[in-house]
XYZ file of C-alpha atoms in Angstrom:
372
model
C 167.064 101.920 29.672
C 170.045 99.541 29.207
C 170.354 97.069 26.360
C 169.419 93.981 28.430
C 166.209 95.559 29.708
C 165.311 96.597 26.172
C 165.893 93.062 24.880
C 163.828 91.631 27.757
C 160.879 93.824 26.774
C 161.159 92.683 23.169
C 161.320 89.043 24.291
C 158.201 89.372 26.473
C 156.352 91.019 23.592
C 157.363 88.274 21.153
C 156.369 85.530 23.620
C 152.999 87.222 24.094
C 152.445 87.397 20.318
C 153.597 83.790 19.813
C 151.365 82.543 22.639
C 148.207 84.108 21.278
C 149.115 83.164 17.707
C 149.354 79.537 18.864
C 146.135 79.758 20.859
C 144.243 81.229 17.915
C 145.451 78.346 15.752
C 144.669 75.684 18.378
C 141.224 76.866 19.514
C 138.493 75.872 17.019
C 136.546 78.669 15.388
C 133.011 79.324 16.633
C 130.119 79.939 14.278
C 127.888 81.633 16.845
C 128.473 83.737 19.959
C 126.003 82.993 22.743
C 127.368 85.991 24.637
C 126.644 88.417 21.784
C 123.747 86.460 20.261
C 125.094 86.763 16.728
C 126.891 84.752 14.063
C 130.640 85.266 13.965
C 132.840 85.869 10.939
C 134.363 82.614 9.713
C 137.596 82.305 7.746
C 137.096 83.995 4.348
C 137.987 82.174 1.149
C 140.989 83.641 -0.612
C 140.941 84.762 -4.231
C 142.964 87.369 -6.064
C 139.757 89.147 -7.026
C 138.651 89.465 -3.381
C 142.167 90.491 -2.364
C 142.469 93.315 -4.873
C 138.908 94.516 -4.229
C 139.664 94.781 -0.514
C 136.876 92.377 0.454
C 139.275 89.659 1.613
C 141.306 91.903 3.926
C 138.120 93.400 5.441
C 136.609 89.960 6.022
C 139.896 88.633 7.406
C 140.129 91.535 9.854
C 136.571 90.788 11.036
C 137.488 87.095 11.283
C 140.534 87.752 13.488
C 138.505 90.109 15.692
C 135.623 87.657 16.118
C 137.737 84.537 16.641
C 140.449 86.007 18.915
C 141.214 83.731 21.858
C 139.237 84.552 25.041
C 137.505 87.398 23.212
C 134.663 87.666 25.751
C 137.149 87.994 28.636
C 139.062 90.741 26.838
C 135.841 92.613 26.108
C 134.875 92.528 29.793
C 138.383 93.652 30.789
C 138.125 96.603 28.399
C 134.764 97.575 29.919
C 136.221 97.510 33.444
C 139.197 99.553 32.278
C 136.861 102.188 30.853
C 135.115 102.444 34.232
C 138.440 102.812 36.035
C 139.300 105.654 33.665
C 136.122 107.461 34.694
C 134.066 106.532 31.650
C 130.578 105.038 32.077
C 130.463 103.898 28.449
C 131.815 100.982 26.458
C 131.051 100.020 22.855
C 128.407 102.738 22.653
C 126.493 101.533 25.745
C 126.310 103.449 29.046
C 126.207 101.790 32.452
C 123.564 103.759 34.349
C 121.940 103.600 37.775
C 120.633 100.224 38.985
C 122.918 98.518 36.432
C 120.691 99.720 33.592
C 122.408 99.560 30.210
C 121.286 102.264 27.790
C 122.346 102.906 24.203
C 121.940 106.599 23.284
C 119.833 107.507 20.278
C 121.195 109.214 17.188
C 118.463 110.844 15.117
C 118.424 109.829 11.447
C 118.378 112.179 8.510
C 114.844 113.159 7.574
C 115.431 111.570 4.180
C 115.776 108.154 5.862
C 112.471 108.660 7.638
C 110.816 109.969 4.482
C 111.736 106.790 2.596
C 109.780 104.647 5.061
C 107.012 107.218 5.559
C 106.278 107.269 1.829
C 105.570 103.545 2.027
C 103.219 103.995 4.996
C 101.356 106.779 3.205
C 101.015 104.704 0.044
C 99.712 101.784 2.100
C 97.248 104.063 3.882
C 95.940 105.389 0.555
C 95.666 102.028 -1.219
C 94.923 99.439 1.484
C 91.156 99.888 1.307
C 90.993 99.473 5.105
C 91.998 101.754 8.020
C 95.738 101.934 8.724
C 97.176 102.819 12.143
C 100.823 103.864 12.479
C 102.700 103.690 15.799
C 106.323 104.272 16.802
C 107.739 102.890 20.047
C 110.571 104.724 21.840
C 113.536 102.676 23.039
C 114.924 102.992 26.598
C 117.017 106.060 25.767
C 113.874 107.888 24.721
C 112.046 107.490 28.040
C 114.948 106.929 30.424
C 117.331 109.449 28.861
C 117.772 111.216 32.207
C 119.485 108.086 33.532
C 122.392 108.714 31.143
C 125.428 110.630 32.462
C 125.377 114.390 31.995
C 126.655 115.298 28.565
C 126.019 111.899 27.006
C 124.908 112.319 23.372
C 121.241 111.405 23.088
C 118.918 112.891 20.483
C 115.196 113.311 21.079
C 113.143 110.300 20.029
C 109.987 112.320 20.598
C 111.132 114.803 17.965
C 111.558 111.942 15.491
C 108.105 110.586 16.357
C 106.509 114.025 16.022
C 108.135 114.514 12.612
C 106.926 111.106 11.413
C 103.383 111.566 12.687
C 103.099 115.002 11.090
C 104.142 113.553 7.725
C 101.701 110.637 7.570
C 98.078 110.414 6.569
C 97.523 107.278 8.650
C 95.955 107.327 12.096
C 98.613 107.449 14.816
C 98.948 106.144 18.371
C 100.762 108.141 21.074
C 102.774 105.372 22.718
C 105.488 107.804 23.829
C 103.227 109.780 26.217
C 101.761 106.647 27.768
C 105.175 105.110 28.416
C 106.507 108.395 29.746
C 103.633 108.503 32.251
C 104.840 105.123 33.581
C 108.571 105.866 33.341
C 109.168 105.049 37.026
C 108.002 101.472 36.479
C 110.074 98.623 34.956
C 108.804 99.178 31.423
C 112.129 98.253 29.763
C 114.637 95.530 30.448
C 117.889 96.719 32.044
C 120.019 94.606 29.709
C 118.008 94.708 26.477
C 116.611 97.244 24.000
C 113.068 95.829 24.167
C 110.286 96.866 26.482
C 109.230 94.419 29.182
C 105.835 92.769 28.984
C 104.587 95.457 31.390
C 105.822 98.124 28.978
C 104.131 96.230 26.146
C 100.858 96.292 28.106
C 101.041 100.081 28.346
C 101.783 100.170 24.617
C 98.618 98.120 24.085
C 96.563 100.673 26.007
C 98.045 103.449 23.842
C 97.005 101.628 20.664
C 93.417 101.167 21.860
C 92.013 104.632 20.950
C 93.524 104.534 17.462
C 92.373 100.971 16.785
C 88.930 101.515 18.283
C 88.671 99.148 21.240
C 88.538 99.414 25.033
C 91.682 97.931 26.621
C 91.359 95.409 29.407
C 92.620 96.621 32.802
C 95.952 95.359 34.104
C 94.105 93.766 37.014
C 92.648 91.216 34.560
C 96.058 89.591 34.189
C 98.155 87.417 36.477
C 101.904 88.113 36.025
C 104.020 84.956 35.791
C 107.821 85.076 35.946
C 109.159 82.547 33.428
C 112.870 83.396 33.640
C 115.181 85.215 36.032
C 118.334 84.857 33.927
C 117.699 86.966 30.825
C 120.602 88.901 29.323
C 119.590 90.923 26.268
C 121.240 92.483 23.247
C 122.453 95.643 25.004
C 124.261 93.488 27.545
C 125.791 91.419 24.754
C 127.351 94.402 23.016
C 128.344 96.358 26.125
C 131.050 94.233 27.726
C 129.545 94.954 31.169
C 129.347 91.236 31.850
C 129.002 91.513 35.638
C 125.564 93.174 35.759
C 122.601 91.232 37.169
C 120.206 89.515 34.746
C 116.643 90.549 33.951
C 113.431 88.640 34.550
C 110.899 87.810 31.841
C 107.249 87.944 32.887
C 104.147 86.932 30.964
C 100.647 88.336 31.461
C 98.602 86.536 28.791
C 98.093 82.792 29.173
C 98.747 80.411 26.294
C 94.989 79.807 26.002
C 93.213 78.185 23.073
C 94.303 80.535 20.286
C 95.305 78.659 17.116
C 98.723 79.917 16.016
C 100.299 79.018 12.687
C 103.906 79.837 11.841
C 105.249 80.190 8.292
C 109.028 80.040 8.807
C 109.817 79.180 5.175
C 106.500 79.746 3.457
C 104.937 76.410 4.426
C 102.613 76.411 7.465
C 103.529 74.639 10.683
C 101.942 74.715 14.145
C 103.118 77.651 16.226
C 102.849 78.649 19.865
C 102.462 81.851 21.807
C 105.419 80.834 23.963
C 108.340 78.593 23.010
C 109.800 77.342 26.283
C 112.880 75.892 24.601
C 114.298 79.432 24.339
C 114.300 79.837 28.114
C 117.334 77.528 28.159
C 119.136 79.617 25.519
C 120.839 82.994 25.442
C 118.180 84.480 23.133
C 115.396 84.274 25.699
C 113.322 87.062 24.128
C 112.545 84.582 21.335
C 110.422 82.798 23.936
C 107.645 84.958 22.484
C 106.382 83.047 19.407
C 109.779 81.387 18.903
C 111.514 84.477 17.537
C 111.650 86.134 14.122
C 109.513 84.632 11.376
C 108.097 85.975 8.080
C 104.447 85.347 8.939
C 102.300 84.327 11.897
C 98.539 83.854 11.852
C 96.475 83.696 15.036
C 92.853 82.611 15.198
C 91.646 83.738 18.585
C 88.213 82.101 18.623
C 86.374 85.461 18.757
C 84.349 84.769 15.612
C 82.382 88.042 15.503
C 85.441 90.306 15.850
C 87.431 91.942 13.008
C 90.700 90.717 11.454
C 93.913 92.693 12.006
C 97.150 92.708 10.001
C 100.302 93.852 11.833
C 103.484 94.964 10.053
C 106.077 95.112 12.757
C 109.450 94.499 14.353
C 110.193 92.380 17.431
C 108.626 94.881 19.872
C 105.239 93.488 18.833
C 106.126 89.955 19.953
C 105.317 90.765 23.569
C 102.495 93.240 22.800
C 100.333 91.341 20.311
C 99.007 88.761 22.832
C 97.143 91.598 24.566
C 95.213 92.145 21.305
C 93.696 88.638 21.226
C 90.383 89.550 22.959
C 89.633 92.257 20.387
C 90.102 90.373 17.099
C 89.008 87.140 15.432
C 92.248 86.856 13.491
C 95.625 88.539 13.811
C 98.131 88.260 10.968
C 101.693 89.309 11.828
C 104.208 90.038 9.057
C 107.918 90.835 9.338
C 108.894 92.667 6.151
C 112.536 91.663 6.546
C 111.538 88.141 5.530
C 108.100 88.443 3.850
C 108.343 89.657 0.254
C 104.807 89.202 -1.128
C 102.411 92.074 -1.911
C 100.798 93.476 1.253
C 97.822 94.837 -0.694
C 97.201 91.395 -2.178
C 97.483 89.841 1.284
C 94.893 92.264 2.684
C 92.449 91.433 -0.108
C 93.005 87.672 0.042
C 92.606 87.333 3.810
C 89.657 89.601 4.572
C 91.715 92.014 6.660
C 89.636 94.759 8.325
C 92.446 97.028 9.555
C 96.229 97.336 9.507
C 98.651 98.266 12.282
C 102.204 99.347 11.405
C 104.223 99.364 14.630
C 108.005 99.755 14.860
C 110.646 100.879 17.295
C 111.767 104.419 16.402
C 115.321 103.387 15.537
C 114.265 100.356 13.500
C 111.751 102.367 11.492
C 114.470 104.606 10.068
C 117.028 101.844 9.564
C 114.925 98.944 8.235
C 115.257 99.214 4.484
C 112.441 96.712 3.910
C 109.555 98.924 5.036
C 109.154 100.192 1.465
C 107.548 96.787 0.747
C 104.462 97.931 2.668
C 103.554 100.066 -0.362
C 103.095 97.074 -2.687
């Protein structure tokens, strides 16, 4: 390569750097990414203490990554490049048949499971009411055969079996029921949650453990409320060209009295919050998204009261429980920090359901609060 060609390459590189440096300065920072449904790193405040501790440089690196000009376009370009190179994976997500996006499962250390299981066992021993424990597999657990050959994907059933063998609570076999319906659309293609149909089958799996007879699917009228849902798996994958999902409801709004406690103080809630259908985070259509506490008075005065400790998988399942209970209290331990035993005693709870996605159960460090 002659000297002029070498200088031309250097010049092009410098122009490229200068262009994007200028763009990054000119384009205002964003606080929230609709594409990824998460808050972005903002410019960190400088101090010598944060610099020498390494916190400033780490935060600044995250800031540059999050606020880079046309970041979403570059992410999609990277995903397409991976496909051209023969890879079906980008950012830990595989593009499978029918444009289904699946994140493989990595089994946790047993010690991580034991930490949460100890809390469930303590709750079961001290609650004074029956406790049911249920784990829900994510798409990779039921649809693992859709992943490319050789893709790393640990057994979620093995994790569930280990957890169930180590607990004294009653358990519900959601895995087997979902697996029996694996050829149906029981999960979203672009999200880690089950669809409302999958949630219905989860409801039927809970019935024997909770002691009620589930209503048949024929009792419900499916209603499509959105045909433009892109979930969390889509957001992290970079496969931005896949078709959206639909969101369907089965349970009508009805006359149930729902109270939300977003910051401790009660306010009227709703089974469905239609404002989220116009947003990226459409799954929050169910109850309006994450909240510390929800209480539902169903109008079935002679039925028992149920307390649910859960993650977001229960948002689309719990409406199916309305006919079987007079009251349903739903707590998210990530945000609710008051004694569960005291709550059971104060609210006349007759039984407790602890229901989590397999992955969340091992990773949510707040489940230990169930023991208090």
